[in-house]
Amino acid sequence: MLRERIPDLSQFVEPDRVRKEVYTDPAIFELEMERIHETVWIYCGHESQVPRAGDYYAVQIGRQPMLMVRGADGKVNVLYNRCPHRGNMMCGDRHGNTGEFFRCSYHAWTFHHDGKLKNIPMMESGYQGTRYGRDNPDCSMKRAARVENYRGFVFASLASDGPSLKDFLGKAIVAFDDMCDRAPQGEVEVVPNCFRVIQHSNWKIFLENQLDALHPSVTHQSTGRAAHEVEKQIAKRTRKGEAPLSYHMLSAFATVTIDKWDNFQTLNYPDGHCILTGYMGLRPQDPDTRAYDKVMIKAYGQKRFEEIVGVNIHHVLLYPGLSVQSPLQQLRAVRPLGVDRTLTEIWHFRLKGAPEPIYRRSLAYYNLVNSPATIVNADDLENFWKCQQGLSSDGGDWVSFARHFGRDIEKNGVVESAPNCGTSEAPMRNQMKAWAAYMNGGR
Ligand code: FES
Ligand SMILES: [Fe+2]
């Protein structure tokens, strides 16, 4: 029905602009869920969320309620959160431990951690001569078609065909390498629990904001200025003339001006993934950093250490559902709920083996910049809601992504923003190019 109404979805996307219906039409949203979110690799969670056998975490993939669960064999499974008997949701809680097996609260069918049927009460007498029984796969909980784990980060795809996780991530896999390599033990562990924010806007509006280097010094200007004033006053009062580093995390929104953001660069990869290079100078030569450097040099040697801390990334966007700030060990997972409702999960991680103050720094950034409590987040959320309102009006038909259009540099399938064009809208153009390809069944 939808296909009759919208014969060619690519007509909604031009290289430098996009039709407003892409953000407001519930029928397009349904098709996005089918062709994008319920097809490609979607981040479920980190394996440290489910350390023990029977531990589970509920997660939404597209429209599907799923469970990430640790089996007794140590394997992390991803199952539909649905009992095959009469459809009851298996776990109503967001997370917990299911014990040695799942037991449905309705009629006590039981299942192993990999979803396979364990038992049905009085199965022999109740189901004799019927199509149901232990060997019928319809009596087991359905599994995600594919599950893969990269350095502890668990992804699932609900489509049985498609590229491997590594091929899908391509060069954007650096998000996880950069995060884990910064740990002296080469691994991170999740800090329970996450912040959850429901945005009253389409999921793509959030993703388009992530590598939007033009907006911080505008949207977050008042936040940055207020922090900078306090930072200066504190600096005056201290012996060394310095305010704590955390003030810099906020004041940078005022002190890093648009021309400085233009010095950064965006790298745009196939499938909509993008990287924003440059780093806001959060690695000063303070005693905490020096203590961390010492531990890292001991673990990796000087040469490898320099390589690791020299990775120059501010932000990695993994289309269509993940925004990673690897140098600060944070990520935000996008769970679309409806055409104008989006849940974001905001997680942060500990570098295994790193001194505690380095974790405190990540926590400060998490609270000051990414949490629902910070004004930075409120600044963005207000814009997202206002964008959704404006796009739902008859005030215009198009969204423009024309900033520095025509100046992008393409090398071996990677599109770089031109020199001194860090505020280019190349990442949004790249995301919509991937969107059009997915929606037209081109991938
Ligand atoms: S619905 Fe689960 S056992 Fe009946
Ligand atoms: Fe922002």
Short mmCIF file of C-alpha atoms and ligand atoms in Angstrom, two decimals:
data_model
loop_
_atom_site.label_atom_id
_atom_site.label_comp_id
_atom_site.label_asym_id
_atom_site.label_seq_id
_atom_site.Cartn_x
_atom_site.Cartn_y
_atom_site.Cartn_z
CA MET A 1 0.00 0.00 0.00
CA LEU A 2 2.76 2.34 0.98
CA ARG A 3 4.76 1.42 -2.08
CA GLU A 4 1.84 2.44 -4.29
CA ARG A 5 1.62 5.76 -2.53
CA ILE A 6 5.36 6.38 -2.66
CA PRO A 7 6.62 4.82 -5.90
CA ASP A 8 10.22 6.02 -5.65
CA LEU A 9 11.49 6.96 -2.22
CA SER A 10 14.66 8.42 -3.69
CA GLN A 11 12.63 11.39 -4.92
CA PHE A 12 12.50 12.47 -1.28
CA VAL A 13 16.27 12.84 -1.15
CA GLU A 14 18.38 15.09 -3.38
CA PRO A 15 22.14 15.43 -2.84
CA ASP A 16 21.76 18.74 -0.96
CA ARG A 17 18.20 18.60 0.42
CA VAL A 18 15.51 16.27 1.79
CA ARG A 19 11.70 16.39 1.77
CA LYS A 20 10.06 17.12 5.15
CA GLU A 21 7.90 13.94 4.94
CA VAL A 22 11.04 11.94 5.61
CA TYR A 23 10.72 13.20 9.21
CA THR A 24 6.95 13.34 9.61
CA ASP A 25 5.19 10.60 7.61
CA PRO A 26 4.28 7.59 9.81
CA ALA A 27 4.20 5.33 6.73
CA ILE A 28 7.79 6.25 5.88
CA PHE A 29 8.72 5.56 9.50
CA GLU A 30 7.26 2.02 9.26
CA LEU A 31 9.24 1.39 6.11
CA GLU A 32 12.42 2.72 7.74
CA MET A 33 11.97 0.25 10.58
CA GLU A 34 11.54 -2.63 8.13
CA ARG A 35 14.30 -1.73 5.69
CA ILE A 36 16.86 -0.11 7.97
CA HIS A 37 16.58 -0.78 11.70
CA GLU A 38 15.20 -4.33 11.41
CA THR A 39 17.75 -5.23 8.75
CA VAL A 40 21.17 -3.77 9.56
CA TRP A 41 23.42 -4.37 12.58
CA ILE A 42 22.00 -2.60 15.64
CA TYR A 43 23.90 -2.13 18.90
CA CYS A 44 22.26 -4.13 21.70
CA GLY A 45 24.60 -3.40 24.57
CA HIS A 46 27.96 -4.19 26.12
CA GLU A 47 28.60 -7.74 27.28
CA SER A 48 29.51 -6.42 30.76
CA GLN A 49 25.82 -5.50 31.20
CA VAL A 50 25.15 -9.24 31.51
CA PRO A 51 28.18 -10.68 33.33
CA ARG A 52 26.57 -13.82 34.86
CA ALA A 53 24.61 -16.70 33.36
CA GLY A 54 20.93 -15.77 33.23
CA ASP A 55 21.58 -12.01 33.28
CA TYR A 56 19.41 -10.25 30.72
CA TYR A 57 18.86 -6.75 29.39
CA ALA A 58 15.83 -5.70 27.34
CA VAL A 59 16.58 -3.73 24.18
CA GLN A 60 14.50 -2.41 21.31
CA ILE A 61 15.62 -3.19 17.74
CA GLY A 62 13.38 -1.28 15.35
CA ARG A 63 9.87 -2.17 16.51
CA GLN A 64 10.97 -5.45 18.09
CA PRO A 65 11.34 -5.92 21.85
CA MET A 66 14.45 -8.07 22.30
CA LEU A 67 16.45 -9.58 25.16
CA MET A 68 20.21 -9.77 25.40
CA VAL A 69 20.93 -12.72 27.69
CA ARG A 70 24.08 -14.49 28.92
CA GLY A 71 23.98 -18.28 28.67
CA ALA A 72 25.60 -20.78 31.04
CA ASP A 73 28.15 -21.42 28.27
CA GLY A 74 29.20 -17.76 28.49
CA LYS A 75 27.67 -16.88 25.12
CA VAL A 76 25.53 -13.74 24.78
CA ASN A 77 22.26 -14.51 22.97
CA VAL A 78 19.75 -12.04 21.53
CA LEU A 79 16.12 -13.29 21.56
CA TYR A 80 12.71 -11.84 20.81
CA ASN A 81 11.10 -11.00 24.16
CA ARG A 82 8.09 -13.17 23.39
CA CYS A 83 6.76 -16.49 24.57
CA PRO A 84 5.93 -18.79 21.64
CA HIS A 85 2.85 -20.14 23.44
CA ARG A 86 0.39 -17.23 23.51
CA GLY A 87 2.76 -14.34 22.89
CA ASN A 88 3.33 -13.18 26.45
CA MET A 89 6.36 -10.96 26.90
CA MET A 90 8.94 -13.12 28.62
CA CYS A 91 10.59 -10.40 30.74
CA GLY A 92 8.63 -7.35 31.83
CA ASP A 93 11.58 -5.79 33.65
CA ARG A 94 14.22 -3.84 31.80
CA HIS A 95 16.98 -6.05 33.22
CA GLY A 96 17.56 -8.76 35.79
CA ASN A 97 18.57 -12.39 36.14
CA THR A 98 16.30 -15.12 34.89
CA GLY A 99 17.93 -17.91 36.90
CA GLU A 100 18.81 -21.22 35.25
CA PHE A 101 16.13 -20.80 32.60
CA PHE A 102 13.32 -18.50 31.43
CA ARG A 103 9.91 -19.34 32.84
CA CYS A 104 6.87 -17.65 31.29
CA SER A 105 4.65 -16.04 33.90
CA TYR A 106 1.45 -17.11 32.09
CA HIS A 107 1.50 -20.94 31.73
CA ALA A 108 5.04 -21.83 32.85
CA TRP A 109 6.58 -22.87 29.56
CA THR A 110 10.34 -22.84 30.22
CA PHE A 111 13.26 -22.04 27.91
CA HIS A 112 17.04 -22.30 27.98
CA HIS A 113 19.11 -19.10 27.78
CA ASP A 114 19.51 -19.59 24.04
CA GLY A 115 15.71 -19.60 23.67
CA LYS A 116 15.32 -23.35 23.09
CA LEU A 117 12.26 -24.92 24.69
CA LYS A 118 13.08 -26.66 27.98
CA ASN A 119 9.70 -27.85 29.08
CA ILE A 120 5.93 -27.40 28.82
CA PRO A 121 3.88 -28.42 31.88
CA MET A 122 2.64 -31.99 31.28
CA MET A 123 3.82 -31.79 27.71
CA GLU A 124 3.33 -35.49 26.89
CA SER A 125 -0.35 -35.65 27.81
CA GLY A 126 -1.22 -32.10 26.77
CA TYR A 127 0.30 -32.09 23.32
CA GLN A 128 0.20 -35.70 22.21
CA GLY A 129 -0.80 -35.90 18.57
CA THR A 130 -0.52 -32.14 18.02
CA ARG A 131 2.01 -30.26 15.93
CA TYR A 132 3.61 -28.92 19.12
CA GLY A 133 6.41 -30.59 21.01
CA ARG A 134 10.01 -30.36 22.03
CA ASP A 135 11.41 -30.69 18.51
CA ASN A 136 9.19 -28.11 16.87
CA PRO A 137 11.20 -24.85 16.56
CA ASP A 138 7.90 -22.93 16.85
CA CYS A 139 7.93 -23.92 20.52
CA SER A 140 11.20 -22.11 21.19
CA MET A 141 11.79 -18.40 21.67
CA LYS A 142 12.83 -16.86 18.35
CA ARG A 143 16.43 -15.72 18.10
CA ALA A 144 17.82 -12.67 16.31
CA ALA A 145 18.96 -13.88 12.90
CA ARG A 146 22.57 -12.85 13.57
CA VAL A 147 24.54 -11.78 16.65
CA GLU A 148 28.15 -10.60 16.71
CA ASN A 149 30.37 -9.13 19.37
CA TYR A 150 33.24 -6.75 18.67
CA ARG A 151 35.53 -6.10 21.67
CA GLY A 152 32.59 -6.57 24.04
CA PHE A 153 30.07 -4.50 22.08
CA VAL A 154 27.16 -6.76 21.10
CA PHE A 155 25.24 -6.16 17.87
CA ALA A 156 22.32 -8.04 16.33
CA SER A 157 20.79 -8.06 12.88
CA LEU A 158 17.24 -9.31 12.36
CA ALA A 159 18.05 -10.18 8.72
CA SER A 160 19.74 -13.49 7.97
CA ASP A 161 21.64 -12.06 4.97
CA GLY A 162 23.95 -9.11 4.81
CA PRO A 163 27.52 -8.06 5.52
CA SER A 164 29.38 -9.26 8.60
CA LEU A 165 29.50 -6.81 11.52
CA LYS A 166 33.11 -5.90 10.69
CA ASP A 167 32.29 -5.25 7.04
CA PHE A 168 29.26 -3.20 8.05
CA LEU A 169 31.25 -1.04 10.47
CA GLY A 170 34.13 -0.59 8.03
CA LYS A 171 36.54 2.18 9.07
CA ALA A 172 34.07 3.39 11.72
CA ILE A 173 35.12 0.36 13.79
CA VAL A 174 37.77 2.75 15.14
CA ALA A 175 35.06 3.92 17.60
CA PHE A 176 35.48 0.70 19.58
CA ASP A 177 39.21 0.28 19.01
CA ASP A 178 39.89 3.83 20.18
CA MET A 179 37.75 3.34 23.28
CA CYS A 180 39.22 -0.05 24.27
CA ASP A 181 42.83 0.72 23.33
CA ARG A 182 42.80 3.62 25.79
CA ALA A 183 42.35 1.04 28.59
CA PRO A 184 45.61 -0.36 29.99
CA GLN A 185 43.92 -3.81 29.87
CA GLY A 186 42.54 -3.24 26.37
CA GLU A 187 38.91 -3.54 27.51
CA VAL A 188 36.15 -1.37 28.88
CA GLU A 189 33.27 -2.21 31.19
CA VAL A 190 29.93 -0.53 31.32
CA VAL A 191 28.92 1.65 34.26
CA PRO A 192 25.40 0.65 35.25
CA ASN A 193 22.89 2.09 34.49
CA CYS A 194 22.28 4.49 31.58
CA PHE A 195 20.34 7.72 31.31
CA ARG A 196 17.26 7.48 29.11
CA VAL A 197 15.76 10.47 27.31
CA ILE A 198 12.64 10.44 25.15
CA GLN A 199 12.95 13.12 22.49
CA HIS A 200 9.82 14.47 20.83
CA SER A 201 11.38 14.35 17.40
CA ASN A 202 12.32 11.99 14.61
CA TRP A 203 15.35 9.71 15.12
CA LYS A 204 17.25 11.22 12.18
CA ILE A 205 17.17 14.70 13.75
CA PHE A 206 19.27 13.39 16.64
CA LEU A 207 21.77 11.67 14.33
CA GLU A 208 22.12 14.74 12.12
CA ASN A 209 22.98 16.78 15.19
CA GLN A 210 25.86 14.55 16.28
CA LEU A 211 28.43 15.70 13.72
CA ASP A 212 26.91 19.13 13.25
CA ALA A 213 29.98 21.21 14.10
CA LEU A 214 28.21 24.46 13.29
CA HIS A 215 25.66 24.21 16.09
CA PRO A 216 27.70 24.00 19.34
CA SER A 217 28.91 27.58 19.39
CA VAL A 218 25.36 28.77 18.60
CA THR A 219 23.02 26.37 20.42
CA HIS A 220 25.26 25.98 23.46
CA GLN A 221 26.64 29.52 23.52
CA SER A 222 24.78 30.66 26.63
CA THR A 223 25.77 27.50 28.51
CA GLY A 224 29.40 27.96 27.44
CA ARG A 225 29.49 31.63 28.39
CA ALA A 226 28.02 31.04 31.86
CA ALA A 227 30.54 28.25 32.51
CA HIS A 228 33.39 30.42 31.21
CA GLU A 229 32.50 33.26 33.60
CA VAL A 230 32.53 30.88 36.58
CA GLU A 231 35.72 29.26 35.32
CA LYS A 232 37.48 32.63 35.22
CA GLN A 233 36.33 33.57 38.73
CA ILE A 234 37.49 30.24 40.16
CA ALA A 235 40.81 30.51 38.33
CA LYS A 236 41.41 33.93 39.94
CA ARG A 237 40.89 32.51 43.41
CA THR A 238 43.20 29.50 43.03
CA ARG A 239 46.94 29.50 43.62
CA LYS A 240 47.77 28.11 40.17
CA GLY A 241 45.19 30.26 38.42
CA GLU A 242 43.35 27.24 37.05
CA ALA A 243 39.76 26.07 37.41
CA PRO A 244 38.99 22.33 37.50
CA LEU A 245 39.06 20.69 34.08
CA SER A 246 35.33 19.99 34.17
CA TYR A 247 34.58 23.72 33.69
CA HIS A 248 36.49 23.57 30.44
CA MET A 249 34.13 20.85 29.18
CA LEU A 250 31.34 23.41 29.24
CA SER A 251 33.21 26.68 28.61
CA ALA A 252 34.61 25.18 25.38
CA PHE A 253 31.16 25.69 23.86
CA ALA A 254 31.82 29.45 24.08
CA THR A 255 35.60 29.54 23.60
CA VAL A 256 35.74 27.18 20.59
CA THR A 257 34.24 29.48 18.00
CA ILE A 258 32.83 28.56 14.58
CA ASP A 259 36.11 29.30 12.79
CA LYS A 260 37.88 26.86 15.13
CA TRP A 261 35.26 24.18 14.48
CA ASP A 262 36.00 24.67 10.78
CA ASN A 263 39.54 23.42 11.44
CA PHE A 264 38.12 19.99 12.23
CA GLN A 265 37.37 17.55 9.48
CA THR A 266 34.60 15.09 8.76
CA LEU A 267 35.21 11.72 7.10
CA ASN A 268 32.12 10.18 5.56
CA TYR A 269 32.04 6.47 4.84
CA PRO A 270 29.70 4.16 2.92
CA ASP A 271 26.54 3.09 4.78
CA GLY A 272 26.16 6.51 6.46
CA HIS A 273 28.91 6.20 9.08
CA CYS A 274 30.92 9.38 9.76
CA ILE A 275 33.80 10.61 11.89
CA LEU A 276 34.45 14.12 13.20
CA THR A 277 38.16 14.56 13.83
CA GLY A 278 39.79 17.01 16.19
CA TYR A 279 39.63 16.96 19.92
CA MET A 280 38.69 19.75 22.29
CA GLY A 281 41.96 19.63 24.21
CA LEU A 282 40.80 17.54 27.13
CA ARG A 283 44.21 15.94 27.61
CA PRO A 284 46.17 18.46 29.60
CA GLN A 285 49.47 17.69 31.31
CA ASP A 286 47.99 17.51 34.81
CA PRO A 287 49.11 14.96 37.45
CA ASP A 288 46.09 12.68 36.76
CA THR A 289 46.88 12.47 33.06
CA ARG A 290 50.57 11.89 33.75
CA ALA A 291 49.74 9.05 36.17
CA TYR A 292 47.50 7.49 33.52
CA ASP A 293 50.17 7.89 30.83
CA LYS A 294 52.62 6.03 33.07
CA VAL A 295 50.27 3.05 33.47
CA MET A 296 49.61 3.04 29.72
CA ILE A 297 53.32 3.16 28.81
CA LYS A 298 53.93 0.24 31.17
CA ALA A 299 51.12 -1.74 29.47
CA TYR A 300 51.89 -0.92 25.85
CA GLY A 301 55.40 0.56 25.56
CA GLN A 302 56.13 4.15 24.52
CA LYS A 303 55.59 3.72 20.76
CA ARG A 304 52.19 2.02 20.95
CA PHE A 305 51.12 4.40 23.72
CA GLU A 306 51.83 7.41 21.47
CA GLU A 307 49.79 5.78 18.68
CA ILE A 308 46.84 5.13 21.00
CA VAL A 309 46.57 8.56 22.59
CA GLY A 310 47.38 10.20 19.25
CA VAL A 311 44.12 8.98 17.65
CA ASN A 312 42.43 12.20 16.68
CA ILE A 313 38.70 11.61 16.96
CA HIS A 314 36.00 13.73 18.49
CA HIS A 315 32.96 11.74 17.51
CA VAL A 316 32.03 8.62 15.51
CA LEU A 317 28.53 8.15 14.16
CA LEU A 318 27.53 4.59 13.31
CA TYR A 319 24.47 4.81 11.12
CA PRO A 320 21.62 4.31 11.90
CA GLY A 321 21.72 4.01 15.65
CA LEU A 322 24.87 4.90 17.53
CA SER A 323 26.85 8.00 18.42
CA VAL A 324 30.22 7.27 20.06
CA GLN A 325 32.63 9.64 21.79
CA SER A 326 35.48 7.19 22.16
CA PRO A 327 38.13 9.41 23.83
CA LEU A 328 35.66 10.05 26.66
CA GLN A 329 34.23 6.51 26.73
CA GLN A 330 30.62 7.44 26.09
CA LEU A 331 28.01 6.39 23.62
CA ARG A 332 24.41 7.17 22.86
CA ALA A 333 22.17 4.51 21.34
CA VAL A 334 19.14 5.63 19.35
CA ARG A 335 15.90 3.66 19.65
CA PRO A 336 13.16 5.07 17.38
CA LEU A 337 9.74 4.77 19.03
CA GLY A 338 7.57 6.49 16.44
CA VAL A 339 7.87 9.07 13.68
CA ASP A 340 8.11 11.86 16.28
CA ARG A 341 9.39 9.94 19.33
CA THR A 342 12.93 8.75 19.91
CA LEU A 343 14.50 7.13 22.93
CA THR A 344 18.21 7.68 23.48
CA GLU A 345 20.19 5.58 25.93
CA ILE A 346 23.25 7.40 27.22
CA TRP A 347 25.99 5.05 28.48
CA HIS A 348 29.53 5.51 29.70
CA PHE A 349 32.35 3.09 30.35
CA ARG A 350 35.36 2.50 32.58
CA LEU A 351 38.77 1.91 31.07
CA LYS A 352 39.89 -1.35 32.70
CA GLY A 353 43.14 -0.85 34.56
CA ALA A 354 43.11 2.99 34.38
CA PRO A 355 43.48 5.09 37.54
CA GLU A 356 40.25 6.29 39.15
CA PRO A 357 40.65 10.02 38.29
CA ILE A 358 40.49 9.14 34.59
CA TYR A 359 37.12 7.52 35.20
CA ARG A 360 36.03 10.61 37.17
CA ARG A 361 36.87 12.72 34.11
CA SER A 362 34.67 10.57 31.90
CA LEU A 363 31.91 10.74 34.53
CA ALA A 364 32.19 14.55 34.65
CA TYR A 365 31.75 14.76 30.87
CA TYR A 366 28.86 12.30 31.06
CA ASN A 367 27.07 14.42 33.66
CA LEU A 368 28.01 17.85 32.33
CA VAL A 369 27.54 17.35 28.60
CA ASN A 370 25.51 14.23 27.86
CA SER A 371 23.14 13.66 30.80
CA PRO A 372 19.48 14.78 30.87
CA ALA A 373 20.40 17.08 33.77
CA THR A 374 22.80 19.28 31.83
CA ILE A 375 21.74 22.46 30.09
CA VAL A 376 23.72 21.30 27.04
CA ASN A 377 21.29 18.44 26.53
CA ALA A 378 18.30 20.72 27.16
CA ASP A 379 19.63 23.17 24.53
CA ASP A 380 19.66 20.39 21.93
CA LEU A 381 16.34 18.83 22.95
CA GLU A 382 14.59 22.15 22.55
CA ASN A 383 15.92 22.48 19.01
CA PHE A 384 14.99 18.89 18.15
CA TRP A 385 11.39 19.43 19.29
CA LYS A 386 11.20 22.76 17.46
CA CYS A 387 12.55 21.16 14.26
CA GLN A 388 9.85 18.49 14.45
CA GLN A 389 7.19 21.18 14.96
CA GLY A 390 8.43 23.27 12.03
CA LEU A 391 8.74 20.26 9.74
CA SER A 392 5.16 19.28 10.51
CA SER A 393 3.94 22.68 9.31
CA ASP A 394 3.13 23.94 5.80
CA GLY A 395 5.90 26.52 6.05
CA GLY A 396 8.14 24.74 3.53
CA ASP A 397 8.81 21.39 1.89
CA TRP A 398 12.55 20.90 2.17
CA VAL A 399 15.33 20.53 4.73
CA SER A 400 18.63 21.96 3.47
CA PHE A 401 22.01 20.23 3.78
CA ALA A 402 23.80 22.55 1.36
CA ARG A 403 26.54 23.96 3.59
CA HIS A 404 29.84 23.49 1.68
CA PHE A 405 28.00 21.33 -0.88
CA GLY A 406 30.05 20.77 -4.01
CA ARG A 407 33.35 21.10 -2.16
CA ASP A 408 33.53 17.59 -0.70
CA ILE A 409 36.58 15.55 -1.66
CA GLU A 410 36.02 11.91 -2.59
CA LYS A 411 38.90 9.45 -2.24
CA ASN A 412 38.37 5.69 -2.59
CA GLY A 413 34.72 5.87 -1.60
CA VAL A 414 35.42 8.09 1.44
CA VAL A 415 34.06 11.62 1.30
CA GLU A 416 36.13 14.19 3.17
CA SER A 417 34.93 17.68 3.93
CA ALA A 418 37.18 20.21 2.19
CA PRO A 419 40.02 21.88 4.17
CA ASN A 420 38.73 24.40 6.68
CA CYS A 421 35.15 23.18 6.16
CA GLY A 422 34.62 21.30 9.46
CA THR A 423 31.14 22.79 9.70
CA SER A 424 30.19 21.24 6.37
CA GLU A 425 26.86 19.41 6.16
CA ALA A 426 28.66 16.53 4.43
CA PRO A 427 27.77 14.09 7.28
CA MET A 428 24.03 14.79 6.86
CA ARG A 429 24.32 14.39 3.08
CA ASN A 430 26.12 11.10 3.67
CA GLN A 431 23.49 9.83 6.10
CA MET A 432 20.68 10.63 3.70
CA LYS A 433 22.54 8.96 0.83
CA ALA A 434 22.68 5.76 2.91
CA TRP A 435 19.02 6.24 3.89
CA ALA A 436 17.93 6.45 0.25
CA ALA A 437 19.95 3.38 -0.68
CA TYR A 438 18.47 1.33 2.17
CA MET A 439 14.94 2.55 1.51
CA ASN A 440 15.18 1.65 -2.16
CA GLY A 441 16.47 -1.78 -1.27
CA GLY A 442 19.91 -0.98 -2.69
CA ARG A 443 21.83 -2.56 0.20
S1 FES B 1 1.97 -17.43 27.12
FE1 FES B 1 3.82 -18.18 27.84
S2 FES B 1 3.37 -20.07 28.69
FE2 FES B 1 1.48 -19.36 27.92
FE FE B 2 24.49 19.99 20.84
#
